[in-house]
Amino acid sequence: WSTVVSRGARKKVIAPTPMKKQPGGDGDKHDTVILRPRERVRVTELSPKDLKTALSKSIDNHSKYKRCYRIRIQEVTNTIAVDTFLPELAEHFLKLKTIRTPDKEISVSTYLALNGNQVRGVIYGIDPTDDPENLLPNLVSTTHWILEARPMGKNSKTALITFEGKRTPRYVTYYDCMRQVCAYRPRAVVCTHCHAIGHKADICPNEEEQRCPDCGREHVHGEDGCMDTSPQCKNCKGAHLA
């Protein structure tokens, strides 16, 4: 004899436990905090159990928030995404500086990912000595909420601003001076070590995989006689540099 289980019953059995939603909150609205390692760590090699334990130990009264967040490993960008419906949990994860696993302590930087009702724009001509703490209080928009602002790099004169809404305002004031808001067009991040897309060389998880930007093979640039061959992109196999 064999027991027959309907497809619907099987779906019911294997259905994942949903994340608790914020009481009285907007049904599908949640925040996503991105944790980016500051060192060469391959996040796909972190044990889900160890990662869950590390994050749970960072939360006071964790039993209260046991099912209020979920963790996603993002292989392409080599980052960890944490989704939550609770603003206080998002704030907590944004303040994390390290993740402590049984094997090591991993230094991380954090930022809030964009949701469907947020948009980014840039302004030019800011003081290169301004940090986010000085920049944000001195930016004003009469039509949009400004959620976040930061310089685009060290000693940069360009600021990246996150607004609430679907479109950016035309202007903001910076220290009471008008500045035009331009569209933000992010560039693809390409590692100069392994030439994969999604992360930078300083945190490249493929430490043993140094690739040539010309031919896409695993060797130091200029070796193996590739200087005389046609270039080949490691990512799309096209006839151009990675």
Short mmCIF file of C-alpha atoms in Angstrom, two decimals:
data_model
loop_
_atom_site.label_atom_id
_atom_site.label_comp_id
_atom_site.label_asym_id
_atom_site.label_seq_id
_atom_site.Cartn_x
_atom_site.Cartn_y
_atom_site.Cartn_z
CA TRP A 1 0.00 0.00 0.00
CA SER A 2 1.07 3.61 -0.58
CA THR A 3 -0.30 6.86 0.70
CA VAL A 4 -1.29 9.36 -1.97
CA VAL A 5 -0.93 13.05 -1.08
CA SER A 6 -2.53 15.68 -3.27
CA ARG A 7 -0.45 18.48 -4.76
CA GLY A 8 -2.32 21.04 -2.69
CA ALA A 9 -1.58 19.12 0.49
CA ARG A 10 2.11 18.90 -0.40
CA LYS A 11 2.24 22.66 -0.95
CA LYS A 12 0.59 23.17 2.42
CA VAL A 13 3.14 20.95 4.12
CA ILE A 14 6.24 22.58 2.64
CA ALA A 15 4.96 26.17 2.72
CA PRO A 16 7.51 28.35 4.58
CA THR A 17 6.60 30.07 7.83
CA PRO A 18 5.78 33.67 6.93
CA MET A 19 7.60 36.60 8.46
CA LYS A 20 5.51 38.39 11.10
CA LYS A 21 4.14 41.69 9.81
CA GLN A 22 4.09 44.93 11.71
CA PRO A 23 0.78 45.33 13.57
CA GLY A 24 -1.31 47.93 11.81
CA GLY A 25 1.37 48.32 9.15
CA ASP A 26 1.19 48.43 5.40
CA GLY A 27 0.71 44.81 4.24
CA ASP A 28 3.73 44.22 1.98
CA LYS A 29 5.87 47.16 3.08
CA HIS A 30 9.18 46.20 4.59
CA ASP A 31 12.71 47.51 4.92
CA THR A 32 15.78 45.73 3.60
CA VAL A 33 19.12 46.35 5.28
CA ILE A 34 22.23 45.34 3.33
CA LEU A 35 25.27 44.09 5.26
CA ARG A 36 28.46 44.39 3.19
CA PRO A 37 31.64 42.70 4.49
CA ARG A 38 34.63 45.02 4.78
CA GLU A 39 37.04 42.14 4.25
CA ARG A 40 37.56 39.17 1.93
CA VAL A 41 34.75 36.86 3.02
CA ARG A 42 32.66 34.66 0.72
CA VAL A 43 29.16 35.07 2.19
CA THR A 44 27.90 31.92 0.44
CA GLU A 45 30.26 29.90 2.64
CA LEU A 46 28.74 31.22 5.86
CA SER A 47 26.55 28.64 7.57
CA PRO A 48 22.87 29.75 7.66
CA LYS A 49 22.73 28.50 11.25
CA ASP A 50 25.83 30.49 12.28
CA LEU A 51 24.57 33.60 10.49
CA LYS A 52 21.15 33.37 12.14
CA THR A 53 22.80 32.86 15.55
CA ALA A 54 25.13 35.83 15.03
CA LEU A 55 22.28 38.20 14.14
CA SER A 56 19.96 36.92 16.87
CA LYS A 57 22.64 37.38 19.56
CA SER A 58 22.99 41.03 18.53
CA ILE A 59 19.30 41.68 19.36
CA ASP A 60 18.14 42.31 22.92
CA ASN A 61 15.10 40.22 23.84
CA HIS A 62 15.43 38.21 20.64
CA SER A 63 12.47 35.95 21.51
CA LYS A 64 10.19 38.94 20.91
CA TYR A 65 11.53 39.34 17.34
CA LYS A 66 12.12 35.68 16.50
CA ARG A 67 10.05 35.65 13.30
CA CYS A 68 10.16 39.35 12.47
CA TYR A 69 13.02 39.24 10.00
CA ARG A 70 14.52 37.00 7.34
CA ILE A 71 18.02 36.69 5.90
CA ARG A 72 19.00 36.43 2.24
CA ILE A 73 22.49 35.64 0.92
CA GLN A 74 23.24 37.62 -2.27
CA GLU A 75 25.96 35.76 -4.15
CA VAL A 76 26.51 38.22 -7.01
CA THR A 77 27.13 41.23 -4.76
CA ASN A 78 28.66 39.14 -1.93
CA THR A 79 26.35 40.78 0.59
CA ILE A 80 23.74 39.78 3.19
CA ALA A 81 20.20 41.22 2.96
CA VAL A 82 17.95 41.34 6.03
CA ASP A 83 14.22 42.00 5.46
CA THR A 84 11.97 43.19 8.29
CA PHE A 85 8.57 44.84 8.73
CA LEU A 86 9.66 46.48 12.01
CA PRO A 87 11.36 49.90 11.80
CA GLU A 88 13.14 49.34 15.12
CA LEU A 89 14.74 46.16 13.80
CA ALA A 90 15.84 47.91 10.61
CA GLU A 91 17.45 50.63 12.74
CA HIS A 92 19.19 47.96 14.81
CA PHE A 93 20.66 46.18 11.78
CA LEU A 94 21.77 49.51 10.27
CA LYS A 95 23.89 50.14 13.40
CA LEU A 96 25.74 46.82 13.20
CA LYS A 97 29.51 47.12 12.83
CA THR A 98 30.45 43.44 13.12
CA ILE A 99 28.97 39.94 12.80
CA ARG A 100 30.44 37.41 15.21
CA THR A 101 30.46 33.82 13.92
CA PRO A 102 32.08 30.81 15.67
CA ASP A 103 35.11 31.10 13.36
CA LYS A 104 35.69 34.84 13.20
CA GLU A 105 34.37 38.36 13.66
CA ILE A 106 33.42 39.97 10.36
CA SER A 107 33.49 43.75 10.01
CA VAL A 108 30.53 45.06 7.96
CA SER A 109 29.17 48.29 6.55
CA THR A 110 25.40 48.70 6.27
CA TYR A 111 22.88 50.65 4.23
CA LEU A 112 19.15 50.66 3.57
CA ALA A 113 18.11 49.30 0.17
CA LEU A 114 15.61 51.28 -1.89
CA ASN A 115 11.96 50.26 -1.73
CA GLY A 116 9.28 50.92 -4.34
CA ASN A 117 8.48 54.41 -3.05
CA GLN A 118 12.01 55.81 -2.97
CA VAL A 119 14.20 57.39 -5.63
CA ARG A 120 17.75 58.68 -5.78
CA GLY A 121 19.22 61.80 -7.32
CA VAL A 122 22.55 63.63 -7.27
CA ILE A 123 23.67 67.20 -6.79
CA TYR A 124 27.05 68.69 -7.64
CA GLY A 125 29.26 71.29 -6.00
CA ILE A 126 29.06 70.23 -2.36
CA ASP A 127 31.84 70.90 0.12
CA PRO A 128 34.23 67.90 -0.13
CA THR A 129 34.74 68.01 3.65
CA ASP A 130 31.04 67.40 4.34
CA ASP A 131 30.21 64.01 5.83
CA PRO A 132 26.65 62.54 5.98
CA GLU A 133 26.10 63.98 9.45
CA ASN A 134 26.72 67.52 8.17
CA LEU A 135 25.22 67.03 4.73
CA LEU A 136 21.72 65.83 5.59
CA PRO A 137 20.69 68.67 7.98
CA ASN A 138 21.74 71.26 5.40
CA LEU A 139 19.67 69.87 2.53
CA VAL A 140 16.07 71.08 2.13
CA SER A 141 13.32 70.18 -0.33
CA THR A 142 9.95 71.92 -0.22
CA THR A 143 8.22 69.07 -2.10
CA HIS A 144 9.89 65.81 -0.98
CA TRP A 145 11.07 64.13 2.19
CA ILE A 146 14.86 63.64 2.14
CA LEU A 147 15.57 60.25 3.67
CA GLU A 148 19.33 59.97 3.28
CA ALA A 149 22.29 61.83 1.80
CA ARG A 150 25.98 61.03 1.48
CA PRO A 151 29.00 62.10 -0.58
CA MET A 152 29.80 59.80 -3.51
CA GLY A 153 33.30 58.90 -2.40
CA LYS A 154 36.08 60.39 -0.33
CA ASN A 155 36.57 64.15 -0.84
CA SER A 156 33.80 64.08 -3.46
CA LYS A 157 31.94 67.19 -4.58
CA THR A 158 28.91 65.10 -5.59
CA ALA A 159 26.17 64.02 -3.18
CA LEU A 160 23.81 61.06 -3.57
CA ILE A 161 20.37 61.83 -2.08
CA THR A 162 17.49 59.44 -1.39
CA PHE A 163 14.00 60.97 -1.61
CA GLU A 164 10.61 59.57 -0.72
CA GLY A 165 8.43 59.28 -3.82
CA LYS A 166 8.58 58.08 -7.41
CA ARG A 167 10.36 61.10 -8.90
CA THR A 168 13.09 63.42 -7.68
CA PRO A 169 12.42 67.13 -7.10
CA ARG A 170 13.88 69.55 -9.62
CA TYR A 171 15.83 71.47 -6.99
CA VAL A 172 16.96 71.32 -3.37
CA THR A 173 18.71 73.92 -1.27
CA TYR A 174 22.17 73.19 0.09
CA TYR A 175 23.17 75.66 2.82
CA ASP A 176 20.31 77.80 1.40
CA CYS A 177 21.84 77.76 -2.11
CA MET A 178 19.79 76.27 -4.94
CA ARG A 179 21.15 73.07 -6.47
CA GLN A 180 19.62 71.21 -9.41
CA VAL A 181 18.85 67.53 -8.77
CA CYS A 182 20.09 65.28 -11.57
CA ALA A 183 19.09 61.69 -12.30
CA TYR A 184 21.22 59.03 -10.64
CA ARG A 185 22.42 56.37 -13.09
CA PRO A 186 24.36 53.72 -11.19
CA ARG A 187 27.24 52.04 -12.95
CA ALA A 188 27.86 48.32 -12.80
CA VAL A 189 30.49 47.47 -10.19
CA VAL A 190 33.26 45.30 -11.67
CA CYS A 191 35.99 43.73 -9.54
CA THR A 192 39.50 44.56 -10.82
CA HIS A 193 40.84 41.32 -9.30
CA CYS A 194 38.55 38.54 -10.57
CA HIS A 195 36.57 40.79 -12.99
CA ALA A 196 33.20 39.51 -11.80
CA ILE A 197 30.27 41.92 -11.62
CA GLY A 198 28.76 43.01 -8.28
CA HIS A 199 31.65 43.62 -5.88
CA LYS A 200 34.93 45.55 -5.58
CA ALA A 201 38.46 44.21 -5.39
CA ASP A 202 38.97 45.17 -1.72
CA ILE A 203 36.35 42.62 -0.62
CA CYS A 204 36.73 40.15 -3.49
CA PRO A 205 35.81 36.68 -2.19
CA ASN A 206 37.70 35.04 -5.08
CA GLU A 207 41.18 35.72 -3.69
CA GLU A 208 42.78 32.80 -5.57
CA GLU A 209 41.06 33.68 -8.85
CA GLN A 210 43.02 36.57 -10.34
CA ARG A 211 41.89 37.04 -13.93
CA CYS A 212 43.35 38.93 -16.84
CA PRO A 213 41.08 41.79 -18.02
CA ASP A 214 42.16 41.19 -21.65
CA CYS A 215 41.55 37.49 -22.25
CA GLY A 216 39.42 36.62 -19.19
CA ARG A 217 41.61 33.65 -18.20
CA GLU A 218 43.06 33.00 -14.75
CA HIS A 219 46.52 34.61 -14.78
CA VAL A 220 48.17 37.92 -13.97
CA HIS A 221 47.63 40.66 -16.56
CA GLY A 222 50.36 40.55 -19.24
CA GLU A 223 51.32 36.93 -18.74
CA ASP A 224 50.49 33.85 -20.82
CA GLY A 225 50.94 35.73 -24.10
CA CYS A 226 47.43 37.21 -24.11
CA MET A 227 48.63 40.67 -25.16
CA ASP A 228 48.53 39.58 -28.80
CA THR A 229 45.08 38.00 -28.67
CA SER A 230 41.65 39.56 -29.04
CA PRO A 231 40.11 40.62 -25.73
CA GLN A 232 37.33 38.56 -24.22
CA CYS A 233 35.02 39.66 -21.41
CA LYS A 234 34.91 37.15 -18.55
CA ASN A 235 31.23 37.87 -17.89
CA CYS A 236 29.52 37.92 -21.32
CA LYS A 237 32.30 36.36 -23.45
CA GLY A 238 32.08 39.35 -25.79
CA ALA A 239 35.08 40.73 -27.70
CA HIS A 240 35.85 43.58 -25.28
CA LEU A 241 37.62 44.13 -21.97
CA ALA A 242 35.91 42.98 -18.78
#
